[in-house]
Amino acid sequence: MSHDQHDTPYLDAVLAYRRRGFTPFHTPGHKLGKGAPAKLREMLGETCLQVDLAMAGAVEDTRESTGLIRLAEEYAAEAWGAERCHFLVNGSTSGVHAMALTLAGPGETLIVPRNAHKSLLAALIYSGATPVYVEPQVDPVWGIPLNVSVAQATRAMRAHPEAKALIVTSPTYNGLAADLRALADVAHAAGVPFIVDQAWGPHLRFCPDLPVDAMTAGADACVVSTHKLISGITQSAVLLARGERLNLSRLESMVKMTQSTSPQVLMYASIDAARQQMATRGAELWREATLNAEWARERIRQIPGLRCLGREVLEAEGVAQFDPTRLTVSALDLGHSGTELETILRDDYAVAVEAADPLAIILNVTFGDSRNDLRVLVDALRDYAARYADTSGRREAAARWLRLRPPAFTRQVLTPREAFFAPSVPLPLAACVGRVSAEIVTPYPPGIPVLGPGEEVGDETVAYLTEAAAVHLKVHGPEDLSLRTLRVVA
Ligand SMILES: Cc1ncc(COP(=O)(O)O)c(C=O)c1O
């Protein structure tokens, strides 16, 4: 059945609940704001508190109801081209967990990209599956991971006919998209599902000017963060799937296992609204955003000392398409790391970026930005570059940032789960070479692990982590965040 994508069944039910004015004997304890402390009321406003519900209350008839939520999910499945959609309240992270638990367990293999988000490594610890990594190349100029190429995926599938699925991340944080159609063919020729972490692609389906989306390209499932680039509120996401090669009932059970039992009504309603907005106006909204982003890219590229990633990246291995609405800007030629540039933009120009790492900053451009917002950005960057045109004394620092390249994968000695739960000891970093890591180490951003549990710690990894500690890189995962020691399997 085809739905009218202008409708918002879930959002409407929430609004109706508020209009009716119930006397609430349900969660949360602030009782629709009446008992909330004044400052919280000031921050959230009456409206937000009046619809701050778990899905129980009077919006749904029972806690386990599948009626209204299922209906809203059907609208979303249709909009994103899937057979089944699940609304998620713990981001794409929880969708990645549900997918991994559906695909493979202990003793089974998954082909996964080395540039996977840390949620996938956590999922492997939960599930007990063994990863076979495909290592996308790292761009020599930008130091960013590229995409899994068709040749790499083909080689991995041939070498591991026992693999239960092929998983890739696309688009990447920097907007680089893999050749999803060809990768789907590779997986399907081997008779296994093709799974895409499309956290950064909630918009792709709705605008032909953007890279092809995973479901159109033939993926069997993908996760999409509706909070990242469209109007879902923070933490909202959807999991999309089709059932030809995936057990949809098992997937549903795994979604229930990985979600809160009190999903936020606000989050669900925002997914409903974001889906409606995209399905009915996505193409025009993103066309405008693309023009604005290209306008800014062109001008940033003309600023002496600044670089902005563009379509030239399509020449790199594995990169099939590029999302022009993601702006990756480097100030290394001015002797500043991305982190330093972020601080200057924030403190001196009140410009807030999406992410900053040693090499660059990332800026998201969406339909929420006007041409004037982009003018503010370009003017700030122009002024900044003029102020810091004299680079004396900063060149050496920039060279050091550039040396910080993610180490190559060594070998998987134990599964992530075996290593994670094995007896382990903290050792000084230098003494860890040749040992098996018991921890995940993830520089953040971009949230891509450089070392996972069960991996042999190589010279390159120790050199990288030593340098990372020296430049105070932010990491998630290890017990000792100063990176003086690392926990290895005893
Ligand atoms: C590629 C990728 N996958 C998954 C995630 C997790 O998404 P979420 O923050 O919605 O849980 C992220 C987050 O940045 C990501 O970059």
JSON list of N, CA, C and O in Angstrom, two decimals, residues 1-2 16 40 72 82 198 211 222 240 305 345 349 351 365 392 405 411 431 442 461 469 476:
[
{"chain": "A", "resi": 1, "resn": "MET", "atom": "N", "xyz": [0.84, -1.20, 0.00]},
{"chain": "A", "resi": 1, "resn": "MET", "atom": "CA", "xyz": [0.00, 0.00, 0.00]},
{"chain": "A", "resi": 1, "resn": "MET", "atom": "C", "xyz": [0.87, 1.25, 0.00]},
{"chain": "A", "resi": 1, "resn": "MET", "atom": "O", "xyz": [1.88, 1.31, 0.69]},
{"chain": "A", "resi": 2, "resn": "SER", "atom": "N", "xyz": [0.46, 2.21, -0.78]},
{"chain": "A", "resi": 2, "resn": "SER", "atom": "CA", "xyz": [1.28, 3.41, -0.85]},
{"chain": "A", "resi": 2, "resn": "SER", "atom": "C", "xyz": [0.71, 4.48, 0.08]},
{"chain": "A", "resi": 2, "resn": "SER", "atom": "O", "xyz": [-0.49, 4.74, 0.08]},
{"chain": "A", "resi": 16, "resn": "ALA", "atom": "N", "xyz": [-2.00, 15.59, 19.39]},
{"chain": "A", "resi": 16, "resn": "ALA", "atom": "CA", "xyz": [-3.38, 15.38, 19.88]},
{"chain": "A", "resi": 16, "resn": "ALA", "atom": "C", "xyz": [-3.35, 15.08, 21.38]},
{"chain": "A", "resi": 16, "resn": "ALA", "atom": "O", "xyz": [-4.21, 15.56, 22.14]},
{"chain": "A", "resi": 40, "resn": "LEU", "atom": "N", "xyz": [14.96, 23.94, 34.27]},
{"chain": "A", "resi": 40, "resn": "LEU", "atom": "CA", "xyz": [14.70, 22.94, 33.22]},
{"chain": "A", "resi": 40, "resn": "LEU", "atom": "C", "xyz": [13.51, 23.39, 32.37]},
{"chain": "A", "resi": 40, "resn": "LEU", "atom": "O", "xyz": [13.52, 23.28, 31.15]},
{"chain": "A", "resi": 72, "resn": "ALA", "atom": "N", "xyz": [3.99, 4.54, 11.38]},
{"chain": "A", "resi": 72, "resn": "ALA", "atom": "CA", "xyz": [4.97, 5.57, 11.07]},
{"chain": "A", "resi": 72, "resn": "ALA", "atom": "C", "xyz": [6.22, 4.95, 10.45]},
{"chain": "A", "resi": 72, "resn": "ALA", "atom": "O", "xyz": [6.83, 5.51, 9.54]},
{"chain": "A", "resi": 82, "resn": "ALA", "atom": "N", "xyz": [12.74, 0.79, 1.63]},
{"chain": "A", "resi": 82, "resn": "ALA", "atom": "CA", "xyz": [13.03, -0.46, 2.33]},
{"chain": "A", "resi": 82, "resn": "ALA", "atom": "C", "xyz": [11.74, -1.27, 2.51]},
{"chain": "A", "resi": 82, "resn": "ALA", "atom": "O", "xyz": [10.63, -0.75, 2.35]},
{"chain": "A", "resi": 198, "resn": "GLN", "atom": "N", "xyz": [25.27, 3.73, 6.77]},
{"chain": "A", "resi": 198, "resn": "GLN", "atom": "CA", "xyz": [24.98, 4.97, 6.06]},
{"chain": "A", "resi": 198, "resn": "GLN", "atom": "C", "xyz": [24.56, 6.05, 7.06]},
{"chain": "A", "resi": 198, "resn": "GLN", "atom": "O", "xyz": [23.67, 6.87, 6.80]},
{"chain": "A", "resi": 211, "resn": "PRO", "atom": "N", "xyz": [25.14, 11.40, -3.89]},
{"chain": "A", "resi": 211, "resn": "PRO", "atom": "CA", "xyz": [25.50, 10.01, -4.17]},
{"chain": "A", "resi": 211, "resn": "PRO", "atom": "C", "xyz": [24.31, 9.07, -3.98]},
{"chain": "A", "resi": 211, "resn": "PRO", "atom": "O", "xyz": [23.42, 9.35, -3.18]},
{"chain": "A", "resi": 222, "resn": "CYS", "atom": "N", "xyz": [20.66, -1.09, 6.07]},
{"chain": "A", "resi": 222, "resn": "CYS", "atom": "CA", "xyz": [21.57, 0.02, 6.37]},
{"chain": "A", "resi": 222, "resn": "CYS", "atom": "C", "xyz": [21.05, 0.78, 7.58]},
{"chain": "A", "resi": 222, "resn": "CYS", "atom": "O", "xyz": [19.86, 0.69, 7.90]},
{"chain": "A", "resi": 240, "resn": "LEU", "atom": "N", "xyz": [17.02, 0.35, 8.21]},
{"chain": "A", "resi": 240, "resn": "LEU", "atom": "CA", "xyz": [16.24, -0.01, 7.02]},
{"chain": "A", "resi": 240, "resn": "LEU", "atom": "C", "xyz": [16.67, -1.39, 6.56]},
{"chain": "A", "resi": 240, "resn": "LEU", "atom": "O", "xyz": [17.87, -1.70, 6.58]},
{"chain": "A", "resi": 305, "resn": "GLY", "atom": "N", "xyz": [46.31, 29.75, 1.91]},
{"chain": "A", "resi": 305, "resn": "GLY", "atom": "CA", "xyz": [46.64, 28.98, 3.12]},
{"chain": "A", "resi": 305, "resn": "GLY", "atom": "C", "xyz": [45.59, 27.97, 3.50]},
{"chain": "A", "resi": 305, "resn": "GLY", "atom": "O", "xyz": [45.82, 27.11, 4.35]},
{"chain": "A", "resi": 345, "resn": "LEU", "atom": "N", "xyz": [37.93, 29.49, 15.43]},
{"chain": "A", "resi": 345, "resn": "LEU", "atom": "CA", "xyz": [36.61, 29.80, 14.85]},
{"chain": "A", "resi": 345, "resn": "LEU", "atom": "C", "xyz": [35.57, 29.97, 15.95]},
{"chain": "A", "resi": 345, "resn": "LEU", "atom": "O", "xyz": [34.70, 30.83, 15.89]},
{"chain": "A", "resi": 349, "resn": "TYR", "atom": "N", "xyz": [35.11, 33.91, 16.33]},
{"chain": "A", "resi": 349, "resn": "TYR", "atom": "CA", "xyz": [34.08, 34.18, 15.30]},
{"chain": "A", "resi": 349, "resn": "TYR", "atom": "C", "xyz": [32.71, 33.58, 15.62]},
{"chain": "A", "resi": 349, "resn": "TYR", "atom": "O", "xyz": [31.78, 33.70, 14.82]},
{"chain": "A", "resi": 351, "resn": "VAL", "atom": "N", "xyz": [31.77, 30.66, 15.33]},
{"chain": "A", "resi": 351, "resn": "VAL", "atom": "CA", "xyz": [31.41, 29.66, 14.32]},
{"chain": "A", "resi": 351, "resn": "VAL", "atom": "C", "xyz": [31.69, 28.29, 14.93]},
{"chain": "A", "resi": 351, "resn": "VAL", "atom": "O", "xyz": [32.81, 28.03, 15.40]},
{"chain": "A", "resi": 365, "resn": "VAL", "atom": "N", "xyz": [26.83, 21.22, 5.78]},
{"chain": "A", "resi": 365, "resn": "VAL", "atom": "CA", "xyz": [25.92, 22.21, 5.20]},
{"chain": "A", "resi": 365, "resn": "VAL", "atom": "C", "xyz": [24.61, 21.49, 4.89]},
{"chain": "A", "resi": 365, "resn": "VAL", "atom": "O", "xyz": [24.61, 20.44, 4.24]},
{"chain": "A", "resi": 392, "resn": "SER", "atom": "N", "xyz": [55.59, 31.74, 10.51]},
{"chain": "A", "resi": 392, "resn": "SER", "atom": "CA", "xyz": [56.86, 31.40, 11.14]},
{"chain": "A", "resi": 392, "resn": "SER", "atom": "C", "xyz": [56.62, 30.85, 12.55]},
{"chain": "A", "resi": 392, "resn": "SER", "atom": "O", "xyz": [55.79, 31.37, 13.31]},
{"chain": "A", "resi": 405, "resn": "ARG", "atom": "N", "xyz": [49.46, 9.32, 10.97]},
{"chain": "A", "resi": 405, "resn": "ARG", "atom": "CA", "xyz": [48.61, 8.54, 10.07]},
{"chain": "A", "resi": 405, "resn": "ARG", "atom": "C", "xyz": [48.18, 7.25, 10.76]},
{"chain": "A", "resi": 405, "resn": "ARG", "atom": "O", "xyz": [49.01, 6.61, 11.42]},
{"chain": "A", "resi": 411, "resn": "ARG", "atom": "N", "xyz": [47.31, -8.22, 12.57]},
{"chain": "A", "resi": 411, "resn": "ARG", "atom": "CA", "xyz": [46.54, -9.46, 12.37]},
{"chain": "A", "resi": 411, "resn": "ARG", "atom": "C", "xyz": [45.65, -9.69, 13.58]},
{"chain": "A", "resi": 411, "resn": "ARG", "atom": "O", "xyz": [45.95, -9.22, 14.70]},
{"chain": "A", "resi": 431, "resn": "ALA", "atom": "N", "xyz": [56.25, -1.58, 25.60]},
{"chain": "A", "resi": 431, "resn": "ALA", "atom": "CA", "xyz": [56.41, -3.02, 25.86]},
{"chain": "A", "resi": 431, "resn": "ALA", "atom": "C", "xyz": [55.27, -3.84, 25.24]},
{"chain": "A", "resi": 431, "resn": "ALA", "atom": "O", "xyz": [55.23, -5.06, 25.39]},
{"chain": "A", "resi": 442, "resn": "THR", "atom": "N", "xyz": [40.25, 4.42, 20.14]},
{"chain": "A", "resi": 442, "resn": "THR", "atom": "CA", "xyz": [39.57, 5.17, 19.07]},
{"chain": "A", "resi": 442, "resn": "THR", "atom": "C", "xyz": [39.83, 6.66, 19.19]},
{"chain": "A", "resi": 442, "resn": "THR", "atom": "O", "xyz": [39.34, 7.30, 20.12]},
{"chain": "A", "resi": 461, "resn": "THR", "atom": "N", "xyz": [51.64, 0.78, 15.34]},
{"chain": "A", "resi": 461, "resn": "THR", "atom": "CA", "xyz": [50.58, 1.21, 16.26]},
{"chain": "A", "resi": 461, "resn": "THR", "atom": "C", "xyz": [51.19, 1.90, 17.48]},
{"chain": "A", "resi": 461, "resn": "THR", "atom": "O", "xyz": [50.71, 2.94, 17.93]},
{"chain": "A", "resi": 469, "resn": "ALA", "atom": "N", "xyz": [49.78, 10.53, 21.89]},
{"chain": "A", "resi": 469, "resn": "ALA", "atom": "CA", "xyz": [49.82, 10.99, 23.29]},
{"chain": "A", "resi": 469, "resn": "ALA", "atom": "C", "xyz": [50.59, 12.30, 23.38]},
{"chain": "A", "resi": 469, "resn": "ALA", "atom": "O", "xyz": [50.19, 13.22, 24.11]},
{"chain": "A", "resi": 476, "resn": "HIS", "atom": "N", "xyz": [39.00, 7.58, 22.79]},
{"chain": "A", "resi": 476, "resn": "HIS", "atom": "CA", "xyz": [38.01, 6.86, 23.58]},
{"chain": "A", "resi": 476, "resn": "HIS", "atom": "C", "xyz": [38.48, 5.43, 23.70]},
{"chain": "A", "resi": 476, "resn": "HIS", "atom": "O", "xyz": [39.15, 4.91, 22.81]}
]
